[in-house]
Amino acid sequence: MIRISLDLMGGDFGPEVVIPGAAKALERHPDITFIMYGMKDRCEPILGKYAKLREKSVFHECDVSISMDEKPSQALRRGRYVSSMWRSIEAVKLGEADVVVSAGNTGALMAMAKFCLRTMANIERPAIAAIWPTLRGESIVLDVGATIGADSQQLLDFALMGGAMARALFEIERPTIGLLNVGVEEIKGQEDVKEAGRLIREANLESLEYSGFVEGDDIGKGTVDVVVTEGFSGNIALKAAEGTAKQIGAYLRSAMTRTLLARIGYLFAKGAFDLLREKLDPSKVNGGVFLGLNGIVIKSHGGASAEAFAAAIDVGYDMAKNGLTQKIENDLKRYHAKRQPPIGPEAA
Amino acid sequence: MIRISLDLMGGDFGPEVVIPGAAKALERHPDITFIMYGMKDRCEPILGKYAKLREKSVFHECDVSISMDEKPSQALRRGRYVSSMWRSIEAVKLGEADVVVSAGNTGALMAMAKFCLRTMANIERPAIAAIWPTLRGESIVLDVGATIGADSQQLLDFALMGGAMARALFEIERPTIGLLNVGVEEIKGQEDVKEAGRLIREANLESLEYSGFVEGDDIGKGTVDVVVTEGFSGNIALKAAEGTAKQIGAYLRSAMTRTLLARIGYLFAKGAFDLLREKLDPSKVNGGVFLGLNGIVIKSHGGASAEAFAAAIDVGYDMAKNGLTQKIENDLKRYHAKRQPPIGPEAA
């Protein structure tokens, strides 16, 4: 049984999307139980329509809902202890849930998650990991925007956490890791990235295989299982890629409707186009994973559809089932044990 | 007449691509004359095949050619004063050419260009500007990898230079400018970007309209004419977008050949696909522009085809014809005059 806690009020549509999304996820994974947090008058009527889901869920009433444009500090002040967002995270802290999924605003969710769950021992900064569709399947990219800038030690932490997530998600034993860099040689400013490369290589980690530097176009190629970078460039890479996918989609639609021949061709090739649409469908890959906290938090896109929200629940389900937090903790422990070997009897 | 200096040895294919590319560009712009630098035995046989081009060109023999994997410092040591790369840049410095185009390696080209042409007064760092196809047409993105990191004043310089380039390239009077940022509020590390926004707004520039922050997906939308960022994230955005375009191209090809119906559909819609291919054709948009130097340097992709190299020459032609360097110099002068108003008679 996997216990998933849901912030019903998160996202652009709140319970209208979260509840149907949960129902879809439950069909795929009948061993889920849900703990739900939301405003009674908005949630109960919708929940009433899903008898099976209702049966596998406990609903908790909350009077406070965090809005999508609320600043993190404001959200914390107003919503700590009482909001659906806070309480759904708290369920993980209290051991009542294995993972929390929210489509709420990223800044507020991260602020509350940090405040409530705290970062893991030896982790300075949490990261947001994205699942990126590639020509070879899927890769993990982190950090895509939890914090800006990262020193070499933090990049190594990201590598460790991303590696653990790859093992949990893709079920591969020793994922390959690359550090995102620019190709130009000998320009200043890459010191942290270069130093991180040295640190990771020297750490000689059992849990991952370090493949060196990768560039922006390696992400889509699937050159490595995990791409590590600091949050500013990671966020920009993610959004630039999303923008390009939308742009090409728009070109394609306009090209396919421009002439009669094109429209006829489209009809013949509709199956192929449907396949392509599925490949590019953002609802198939949804769910940023907050790494480095004492508990698993999954962030769904705010504008996600029910199908997409269900995909985010799937990610949370997999992460919990495969013991993501334990995997990260073990990898960190192993790394730090090697790094600072106990000396003399006092160390025991 | 526009005088263009060419490094015939640059790029993966050297004169085999550069010379045919020049011939193509000359067909489009009969008012070009070329000054060419390269190794005699490799260039002359090819040049001999293009009578018209030969007529409009002066060929200079060079014994040294910079390789694509040579480090900038090594290239400078070995190739200064003597290589085809150096001498083609020097032609601009000596006033013999209006612009230089090279497909040589970026690091070496930038190092030589900086050493030979020097940065403009009041510019600390040059930038590489890319022309980015968008849903609205084209935008300029800089810096895409000349230097890593940029403080607020340097970002303002990039905005000024990018604005001048937009006026030269798109022939619009007051281009819109956005600063690339991440959407999350209140996270630390954006100080330089925020401060740059304040500086640009307060500078109240006549030459551009500041539109505030933009995110990675705004680039492809064409939200603004010029997107300003530091070189690390700019390079990663560019490559991530290129990677995504290639990835979708691969999906599309595989979808369209998978079934008989899809192949039939493809035949009907071939015109539409050709149009799409043209939209996505990297050879249509080629040519990074080095900004902030005392002279115009255009960098073509190393793997460019003759058609793509011709496109890079087109960019150089437009930049020279529209007086890019003068536009930048004027904008800088105006900005700095406003910033430090002369006080008392000594200032004159």
XYZ file of C-alpha atoms in Angstrom:
696
model
C 0.000 0.000 0.000
C 1.268 3.450 -0.934
C -0.213 6.368 1.005
C -0.356 9.580 -0.992
C -1.246 12.924 0.465
C -2.924 15.435 -1.868
C -3.244 19.202 -1.766
C -6.663 19.402 -3.426
C -6.553 23.199 -3.711
C -3.270 23.465 -5.647
C -2.979 24.422 -9.306
C -5.003 26.602 -11.627
C -8.102 24.418 -11.253
C -7.817 22.958 -7.736
C -10.128 20.035 -6.892
C -11.739 20.097 -10.362
C -8.514 18.603 -11.717
C -6.831 17.046 -8.685
C -9.741 14.756 -7.750
C -10.367 13.347 -11.262
C -6.582 12.977 -11.583
C -6.460 10.974 -8.367
C -9.296 8.767 -9.637
C -7.320 8.005 -12.806
C -4.163 7.187 -10.851
C -6.134 4.899 -8.550
C -7.369 2.897 -11.550
C -3.759 2.237 -12.523
C -2.549 1.586 -8.971
C -5.313 0.061 -6.837
C -2.918 -0.160 -3.874
C -2.938 3.620 -3.361
C -4.762 5.231 -0.460
C -5.182 9.000 -0.380
C -5.158 11.563 2.406
C -6.761 14.704 1.032
C -6.708 18.305 2.207
C -9.019 21.001 0.887
C -11.964 23.321 1.355
C -15.068 21.328 2.109
C -17.598 23.178 -0.026
C -15.402 23.000 -3.132
C -14.119 19.457 -2.723
C -16.963 17.352 -1.352
C -19.351 17.762 -4.314
C -16.624 16.618 -6.721
C -15.392 13.834 -4.488
C -18.980 12.604 -4.267
C -18.865 11.723 -7.958
C -15.993 9.266 -7.514
C -17.264 6.463 -5.312
C -14.200 4.221 -5.643
C -11.825 7.069 -4.898
C -13.939 8.241 -1.970
C -13.641 4.746 -0.504
C -9.831 4.807 -0.626
C -9.516 8.368 0.702
C -9.657 10.270 3.950
C -10.704 13.890 3.520
C -9.481 16.631 5.863
C -11.089 20.024 5.827
C -8.849 23.111 5.532
C -10.058 26.691 5.462
C -6.955 28.201 3.918
C -5.840 27.738 0.334
C -2.583 29.110 -1.112
C -3.076 30.995 -4.357
C -0.890 30.532 -7.427
C 0.597 34.023 -7.260
C 1.216 34.178 -3.532
C 4.807 34.904 -2.597
C 6.559 32.192 -0.584
C 7.016 34.392 2.491
C 3.375 35.456 2.394
C 2.215 31.872 1.860
C 4.239 30.752 4.867
C 2.870 33.518 7.063
C -0.711 32.928 6.079
C -0.754 29.215 5.415
C 1.617 27.563 7.862
C -0.095 24.833 9.946
C -3.515 25.561 8.415
C -3.462 25.553 4.604
C -4.191 22.498 2.477
C -0.661 22.813 1.100
C 0.994 22.791 4.505
C -1.132 20.028 5.929
C -0.622 17.746 2.934
C 3.146 18.140 3.409
C 2.824 17.660 7.155
C 1.151 14.291 6.574
C 4.500 13.096 5.178
C 6.354 14.500 8.155
C 3.987 12.780 10.585
C 4.466 9.482 8.784
C 0.840 9.347 7.707
C 1.699 9.575 4.011
C 4.608 8.242 1.935
C 4.581 11.108 -0.528
C 2.738 14.383 -1.156
C 1.596 15.663 -4.557
C 0.615 19.297 -5.129
C 0.001 21.462 -8.190
C 0.378 24.567 -6.038
C 2.811 27.373 -6.735
C 6.422 26.210 -6.783
C 7.931 28.894 -4.581
C 5.364 28.468 -1.813
C 5.482 24.680 -2.018
C 9.273 24.640 -1.752
C 9.264 27.136 1.128
C 6.697 25.120 3.076
C 8.346 21.794 2.276
C 11.702 23.094 3.508
C 10.159 24.560 6.630
C 8.085 21.499 7.431
C 10.271 18.575 6.330
C 13.726 20.182 6.679
C 16.654 19.282 4.471
C 18.412 15.962 4.907
C 21.593 15.718 6.951
C 24.591 16.888 4.878
C 22.375 18.505 2.243
C 22.608 22.269 2.125
C 20.030 22.890 -0.549
C 17.153 20.904 -1.944
C 16.775 20.651 -5.723
C 13.891 20.189 -8.124
C 14.386 17.295 -10.522
C 12.514 17.147 -13.828
C 11.865 14.046 -15.893
C 12.902 14.914 -19.447
C 11.765 12.843 -22.452
C 14.737 12.025 -24.694
C 15.475 10.122 -27.880
C 16.624 7.213 -25.712
C 13.706 7.305 -23.258
C 13.786 9.583 -20.249
C 16.458 11.398 -18.300
C 16.479 13.309 -15.036
C 17.579 16.937 -15.023
C 18.276 18.812 -11.794
C 18.164 21.467 -10.433
C 15.463 23.100 -12.571
C 14.843 26.029 -10.290
C 14.885 25.399 -6.544
C 17.887 27.665 -6.019
C 20.140 29.785 -8.168
C 23.838 29.058 -8.360
C 25.521 26.050 -6.795
C 29.056 25.427 -5.630
C 30.957 22.269 -6.470
C 29.891 20.419 -3.316
C 26.237 21.226 -3.958
C 26.575 19.998 -7.541
C 28.010 16.756 -6.169
C 25.010 16.495 -3.824
C 22.706 16.987 -6.819
C 24.556 14.199 -8.638
C 24.105 11.848 -5.683
C 20.414 12.665 -5.315
C 19.737 12.530 -9.053
C 21.520 9.200 -9.239
C 19.363 7.791 -6.442
C 16.247 9.054 -8.206
C 17.322 7.436 -11.484
C 17.770 4.130 -9.698
C 14.312 4.492 -8.133
C 12.587 5.638 -11.329
C 14.340 3.764 -14.123
C 15.420 0.795 -12.033
C 18.950 0.841 -13.393
C 21.769 -0.059 -11.092
C 24.420 2.493 -11.906
C 22.989 5.480 -13.796
C 25.285 7.680 -15.885
C 25.662 11.300 -14.785
C 26.795 14.352 -16.742
C 27.527 17.896 -15.623
C 25.912 20.521 -17.831
C 28.531 22.861 -19.243
C 29.260 25.029 -22.250
C 31.568 23.719 -24.923
C 33.971 26.580 -25.187
C 37.330 25.781 -23.634
C 39.300 27.955 -21.291
C 36.749 30.571 -20.481
C 36.463 31.768 -16.965
C 33.535 31.097 -14.697
C 33.235 27.352 -14.975
C 35.376 26.817 -11.907
C 32.518 25.377 -9.848
C 31.482 23.027 -12.628
C 35.060 21.904 -13.256
C 35.703 21.456 -9.557
C 32.462 19.485 -9.229
C 33.648 17.212 -12.026
C 36.879 16.607 -10.163
C 35.050 15.948 -6.871
C 32.609 13.492 -8.434
C 35.371 11.658 -10.257
C 37.496 11.405 -7.130
C 34.580 10.321 -4.951
C 34.476 7.203 -7.100
C 30.843 6.582 -6.255
C 29.415 3.100 -6.442
C 25.929 4.439 -7.032
C 26.629 6.254 -10.290
C 28.912 6.432 -13.287
C 30.285 9.887 -13.997
C 30.396 10.619 -17.733
C 31.953 14.096 -17.670
C 30.543 17.285 -19.155
C 27.487 17.390 -21.382
C 26.057 20.305 -23.353
C 22.521 21.603 -23.767
C 21.787 19.476 -26.823
C 22.891 16.308 -25.033
C 19.814 16.451 -22.802
C 17.353 15.659 -25.606
C 19.721 13.070 -27.044
C 19.622 11.185 -23.763
C 23.424 11.062 -23.607
C 23.278 10.439 -19.844
C 20.620 9.284 -17.372
C 21.074 12.296 -15.098
C 22.036 15.844 -16.059
C 23.274 17.999 -13.181
C 23.306 21.800 -13.210
C 22.485 24.747 -10.988
C 18.909 25.983 -10.889
C 19.075 29.073 -13.092
C 20.449 27.397 -16.200
C 18.449 24.241 -15.477
C 15.199 26.181 -15.376
C 16.080 28.066 -18.533
C 17.057 24.869 -20.367
C 13.734 23.270 -19.395
C 11.632 26.248 -20.445
C 13.609 26.852 -23.650
C 13.026 23.221 -24.637
C 9.310 23.462 -23.777
C 9.089 26.649 -25.814
C 10.750 25.021 -28.808
C 8.434 22.008 -28.645
C 5.386 24.300 -28.635
C 6.851 26.365 -31.450
C 7.398 23.334 -33.683
C 3.925 22.051 -32.793
C 2.514 25.363 -34.006
C 4.546 25.212 -37.245
C 3.336 21.672 -37.823
C -0.332 22.510 -37.260
C -0.119 25.492 -39.547
C 1.719 23.520 -42.259
C -0.813 20.659 -42.114
C -3.852 22.897 -42.543
C -2.466 25.265 -45.149
C -3.395 23.405 -48.342
C -5.966 20.822 -49.377
C -3.227 18.301 -50.173
C -1.712 18.786 -46.744
C -5.104 18.225 -45.123
C -5.618 15.037 -47.129
C -2.133 13.900 -46.183
C -2.929 14.637 -42.569
C -5.978 12.371 -42.719
C -3.935 9.475 -44.081
C -1.166 10.000 -41.571
C -3.463 10.723 -38.648
C -2.277 7.663 -36.748
C 1.302 8.850 -37.082
C 0.367 12.340 -35.964
C -1.481 10.964 -32.959
C 1.642 9.033 -32.057
C 3.714 12.170 -32.400
C 1.246 14.177 -30.346
C 1.490 11.578 -27.637
C 5.292 11.837 -27.720
C 5.040 15.591 -27.296
C 2.125 15.518 -24.866
C 3.170 17.406 -21.752
C 0.621 15.465 -19.695
C 2.634 12.273 -20.212
C 5.594 13.670 -18.341
C 4.528 15.748 -15.385
C 5.907 15.973 -11.919
C 8.971 17.744 -10.606
C 10.483 15.914 -7.663
C 11.832 17.883 -4.703
C 15.038 16.172 -3.642
C 17.047 16.591 -0.457
C 14.173 16.890 2.005
C 13.146 14.415 4.685
C 10.226 13.217 2.605
C 9.104 13.085 -1.008
C 7.293 16.058 -2.498
C 6.001 15.959 -6.077
C 5.139 19.210 -7.807
C 2.666 18.980 -10.688
C 2.399 21.713 -13.320
C -0.088 24.324 -12.146
C -1.987 24.141 -15.425
C -1.993 20.333 -15.533
C -5.025 18.422 -16.809
C -6.484 15.534 -14.797
C -4.464 13.154 -16.986
C -1.292 15.123 -16.294
C -1.990 15.304 -12.579
C -2.429 11.526 -12.594
C 1.017 11.291 -14.214
C 2.456 13.329 -11.330
C 0.809 10.928 -8.873
C 2.383 8.051 -10.843
C 5.801 9.603 -10.302
C 5.117 9.941 -6.582
C 3.888 6.354 -6.458
C 7.054 5.055 -8.133
C 9.305 7.157 -5.924
C 7.618 5.959 -2.735
C 7.397 2.336 -3.857
C 11.082 2.276 -4.754
C 12.163 3.959 -1.539
C 13.622 7.155 -2.989
C 14.293 8.832 0.351
C 16.063 5.769 1.729
C 18.123 5.427 -1.437
C 19.272 9.033 -1.183
C 20.013 8.712 2.523
C 22.053 5.568 1.972
C 24.038 7.096 -0.885
C 24.753 10.209 1.148
C 25.813 8.164 4.141
C 28.128 6.020 2.053
C 29.687 9.050 0.417
C 30.237 10.918 3.654
C 31.561 7.827 5.429
C 34.199 7.412 2.722
C 34.968 11.101 2.805
C 35.553 11.422 6.544
C 36.793 8.070 7.746
C 36.376 7.730 11.509
C 39.705 8.098 13.295
C 40.403 6.535 16.677
C 37.930 5.197 19.230
C 36.138 8.546 19.778
C 34.674 8.396 16.309
C 32.644 5.324 17.158
C 30.135 47.910 -51.947
C 30.540 45.683 -48.894
C 33.990 44.208 -48.336
C 33.932 40.855 -46.574
C 36.985 39.093 -45.288
C 36.871 35.277 -45.180
C 38.825 32.706 -43.214
C 38.798 29.981 -45.860
C 40.291 27.380 -43.525
C 37.673 27.633 -40.752
C 35.058 24.983 -39.996
C 34.920 21.232 -40.369
C 35.295 21.421 -44.152
C 37.357 24.576 -44.743
C 37.521 25.895 -48.321
C 35.310 23.054 -49.635
C 32.371 24.771 -47.938
C 33.493 28.367 -47.464
C 34.226 29.049 -51.148
C 30.950 27.608 -52.533
C 29.158 29.461 -49.722
C 30.783 32.716 -50.762
C 29.738 32.089 -54.373
C 26.113 31.663 -53.266
C 26.186 34.842 -51.190
C 27.692 36.758 -54.098
C 24.777 35.729 -56.317
C 22.390 37.303 -53.828
C 24.525 40.381 -53.181
C 26.528 41.323 -56.282
C 27.967 44.348 -54.451
C 30.154 42.158 -52.210
C 33.906 41.933 -52.687
C 35.871 39.304 -50.788
C 39.310 39.264 -49.210
C 40.250 35.639 -48.669
C 42.863 33.986 -46.478
C 43.871 30.361 -46.754
C 46.381 27.714 -47.735
C 47.171 27.989 -51.400
C 47.210 24.328 -52.371
C 43.837 23.649 -50.752
C 42.050 26.827 -51.821
C 43.194 27.670 -55.330
C 41.845 24.540 -57.054
C 38.389 25.166 -55.576
C 38.453 28.891 -56.195
C 39.342 28.135 -59.811
C 35.903 26.596 -60.298
C 34.084 29.828 -59.435
C 35.020 32.363 -62.094
C 32.607 35.081 -60.958
C 33.689 34.776 -57.343
C 37.350 34.728 -58.308
C 36.810 38.030 -60.121
C 35.387 39.723 -57.023
C 38.004 38.308 -54.640
C 41.579 38.898 -53.585
C 43.287 35.772 -52.286
C 46.039 35.929 -49.645
C 48.163 32.922 -48.926
C 48.563 31.778 -45.297
C 50.605 28.814 -44.149
C 48.943 28.392 -40.778
C 45.431 27.118 -40.201
C 43.738 26.905 -36.788
C 42.170 23.527 -36.101
C 38.683 23.068 -34.660
C 39.919 21.581 -31.394
C 42.790 23.955 -30.744
C 42.601 25.735 -27.411
C 42.339 29.522 -27.589
C 45.692 30.108 -25.878
C 47.407 27.627 -28.174
C 45.719 29.103 -31.248
C 46.902 32.569 -30.241
C 50.457 31.393 -29.675
C 50.661 29.508 -32.929
C 48.406 31.536 -35.157
C 48.775 35.174 -34.201
C 49.803 37.386 -37.177
C 50.125 34.392 -39.511
C 47.017 32.179 -39.519
C 44.124 32.587 -41.952
C 41.901 33.247 -38.939
C 44.049 36.044 -37.578
C 44.677 37.685 -40.918
C 41.008 37.666 -41.888
C 40.229 39.473 -38.617
C 43.146 41.838 -39.112
C 41.709 42.914 -42.463
C 38.831 44.466 -40.498
C 41.225 46.170 -38.126
C 43.243 47.607 -41.023
C 40.063 48.935 -42.617
C 40.434 46.681 -45.637
C 37.243 44.766 -44.849
C 33.899 45.801 -43.322
C 33.255 42.450 -41.677
C 34.929 39.064 -41.237
C 33.182 35.687 -41.439
C 34.762 32.501 -40.087
C 33.519 28.993 -39.339
C 36.576 28.403 -37.162
C 36.457 27.306 -33.555
C 34.580 29.747 -31.338
C 37.076 29.999 -28.498
C 40.031 30.683 -30.781
C 38.056 33.108 -32.934
C 36.906 35.096 -29.905
C 40.399 35.134 -28.392
C 41.952 36.381 -31.632
C 39.164 38.872 -32.279
C 39.565 40.335 -28.793
C 43.327 40.478 -29.117
C 43.287 41.981 -32.597
C 40.259 44.282 -32.585
C 40.050 45.068 -28.847
C 36.798 45.749 -27.051
C 34.979 49.018 -27.594
C 35.379 51.884 -25.158
C 33.183 51.321 -22.079
C 32.605 47.665 -22.930
C 34.193 45.240 -20.522
C 33.223 42.036 -22.258
C 32.196 41.154 -25.773
C 29.153 38.938 -26.280
C 28.024 36.457 -28.905
C 24.554 37.188 -30.249
C 22.478 34.455 -31.883
C 19.582 34.969 -34.260
C 16.749 32.805 -32.952
C 13.752 31.850 -35.123
C 10.500 32.479 -33.226
C 6.762 32.202 -33.794
C 6.752 35.922 -34.568
C 9.809 35.929 -36.837
C 13.281 36.251 -35.396
C 14.759 37.463 -32.140
C 18.288 38.136 -30.968
C 19.607 36.279 -27.930
C 22.849 37.282 -26.233
C 25.231 36.283 -24.729
C 25.230 32.679 -25.971
C 28.672 31.804 -24.708
C 31.388 34.440 -24.997
C 31.809 34.680 -21.233
C 30.260 33.087 -18.185
C 28.453 35.205 -15.636
C 27.711 38.891 -16.050
C 27.110 41.660 -13.552
C 24.269 44.133 -13.894
C 26.330 46.699 -15.810
C 27.482 44.062 -18.286
C 23.895 42.922 -18.784
C 22.976 46.526 -19.528
C 25.814 46.667 -22.073
C 24.445 43.490 -23.671
C 21.009 45.122 -23.854
C 22.462 48.191 -25.577
C 24.452 46.122 -28.059
C 21.603 43.698 -28.730
C 19.258 46.619 -29.267
C 21.632 48.163 -31.807
C 21.900 44.821 -33.598
C 18.109 44.467 -33.718
C 17.846 47.898 -35.308
C 20.515 46.948 -37.852
C 19.088 43.505 -38.601
C 15.327 43.911 -38.329
C 15.237 47.599 -39.188
C 12.902 48.436 -36.327
C 13.347 51.719 -34.563
C 12.930 50.808 -30.916
C 13.310 47.068 -30.329
C 11.829 45.487 -27.203
C 14.286 43.930 -24.745
C 13.730 41.322 -22.046
C 16.032 39.994 -19.351
C 16.060 36.206 -19.113
C 15.087 35.082 -15.630
C 13.423 32.224 -13.796
C 9.829 32.583 -12.730
C 10.112 31.662 -9.103
C 9.770 34.659 -6.820
C 11.982 35.548 -3.918
C 14.786 33.135 -4.442
C 18.283 34.319 -3.933
C 20.843 34.706 -6.670
C 18.967 36.850 -9.136
C 20.439 40.032 -7.688
C 22.439 40.840 -10.829
C 19.452 40.256 -13.081
C 17.146 42.306 -10.870
C 19.702 45.097 -10.574
C 20.195 45.040 -14.352
C 16.444 45.458 -14.773
C 16.525 48.475 -12.502
C 19.529 49.979 -14.333
C 17.981 49.515 -17.774
C 14.662 50.948 -16.660
C 16.313 53.962 -15.056
C 18.607 54.568 -18.016
C 15.450 55.305 -19.976
C 17.134 54.487 -23.265
C 15.862 55.993 -26.485
C 17.257 53.113 -28.502
C 15.212 50.343 -26.896
C 12.065 49.545 -24.983
C 12.616 47.509 -21.836
C 9.899 44.882 -21.355
C 11.027 43.376 -18.040
C 11.820 39.740 -17.313
C 11.157 36.913 -19.729
C 11.444 33.165 -19.179
C 12.977 30.404 -21.268
C 9.775 29.656 -23.159
C 9.341 33.306 -24.128
C 12.302 33.078 -26.495
C 10.536 30.787 -28.977
C 7.317 32.763 -28.617
C 9.118 35.878 -29.779
C 7.838 37.842 -26.781
C 10.639 40.395 -27.225
C 13.041 41.350 -30.030
C 16.126 40.932 -27.861
C 16.672 38.491 -24.990
C 19.571 39.348 -22.686
C 21.318 36.865 -20.415
C 24.789 35.846 -19.316
C 26.723 33.406 -21.463
C 26.333 30.163 -19.530
C 22.546 30.081 -19.446
C 22.362 31.638 -22.927
C 24.506 28.888 -24.395
C 22.532 26.212 -22.604
C 19.201 27.685 -23.730
C 20.416 27.740 -27.338
C 21.711 24.182 -27.297
C 18.705 22.824 -25.378
C 16.412 24.360 -28.004
C 18.532 22.964 -30.851
C 18.465 19.559 -29.184
C 14.693 19.647 -28.832
C 14.235 20.637 -32.479
C 16.393 17.711 -33.586
C 14.573 15.377 -31.229
C 11.149 16.320 -32.608
C 12.497 16.060 -36.154
C 13.565 12.495 -35.362
C 10.148 11.657 -33.843
C 8.447 13.091 -36.913
C 10.587 11.150 -39.383
C 10.050 7.932 -37.490
C 6.277 8.517 -37.204
C 5.945 9.298 -40.928
C 7.714 6.151 -42.094
C 6.217 3.710 -39.626
C 3.093 2.639 -41.512
C 1.940 2.532 -45.112
C -0.842 5.024 -44.379
C 1.627 7.420 -42.820
C 3.872 7.143 -45.874
C 0.929 7.842 -48.188
C -0.061 10.781 -46.022
C 3.492 12.030 -46.180
C 3.383 12.010 -49.989
C 0.201 14.085 -50.048
C 1.500 16.504 -47.471
C 5.016 16.652 -48.876
C 4.710 20.345 -49.676
C 3.737 21.044 -46.091
C 6.609 18.952 -44.782
C 9.052 20.750 -47.055
C 7.787 24.026 -45.645
C 8.242 22.723 -42.130
C 11.711 21.433 -42.928
C 12.609 24.856 -44.226
C 11.329 26.428 -41.005
C 13.513 24.084 -38.987
C 16.480 24.162 -41.360
C 19.519 25.230 -39.361
C 21.184 26.493 -42.535
C 18.566 29.251 -42.808
C 19.677 30.817 -39.574
C 23.416 30.672 -39.165
C 25.832 33.215 -37.889
C 26.625 34.275 -34.349
C 27.610 37.918 -34.179
C 30.443 38.998 -31.889
C 29.355 42.265 -30.303
C 31.416 44.805 -28.395
C 34.573 44.684 -30.494
C 35.952 47.399 -32.759
C 34.755 45.586 -35.851
C 32.174 43.023 -36.880
C 33.000 39.337 -36.597
C 30.521 36.694 -37.738
C 30.942 33.139 -36.529
C 29.388 30.428 -38.695
C 28.631 26.956 -37.326
C 31.676 24.756 -37.761
C 29.613 22.057 -39.455
C 27.758 24.496 -41.714
C 26.913 23.561 -45.307
C 27.714 25.944 -48.167
C 24.112 27.192 -47.975
C 24.457 27.795 -44.242
C 27.801 29.521 -44.650
C 26.183 31.782 -47.244
C 23.532 32.631 -44.627
C 26.304 33.655 -42.222
C 27.757 35.893 -44.934
C 24.262 37.371 -45.402
C 24.199 38.289 -41.719
C 27.608 39.928 -42.025
C 26.474 41.774 -45.135
C 23.379 43.145 -43.378
C 25.343 44.118 -40.288
C 27.973 45.980 -42.316
C 25.452 47.601 -44.651
C 23.379 48.857 -41.724
C 26.382 50.150 -39.818
C 26.176 47.886 -36.771
C 29.430 49.067 -35.191
C 28.474 52.721 -35.564
C 25.015 52.064 -34.139
C 26.499 50.389 -31.079
C 29.089 53.133 -30.633
C 26.439 55.834 -30.855
C 24.134 54.093 -28.387
C 26.986 53.590 -25.941
C 28.065 57.195 -26.268
C 24.553 58.463 -25.697
C 24.091 56.249 -22.662
C 27.384 57.197 -21.073
C 26.903 60.900 -21.825
C 23.580 60.823 -19.976
C 25.095 58.825 -17.176
C 28.040 61.094 -16.475
C 26.992 64.594 -17.473
C 30.017 66.839 -17.978
C 30.416 69.239 -15.064
C 32.151 72.591 -15.414
C 34.479 73.768 -18.171
C 37.146 71.091 -17.530
C 34.839 68.412 -18.823
C 34.881 69.873 -22.317
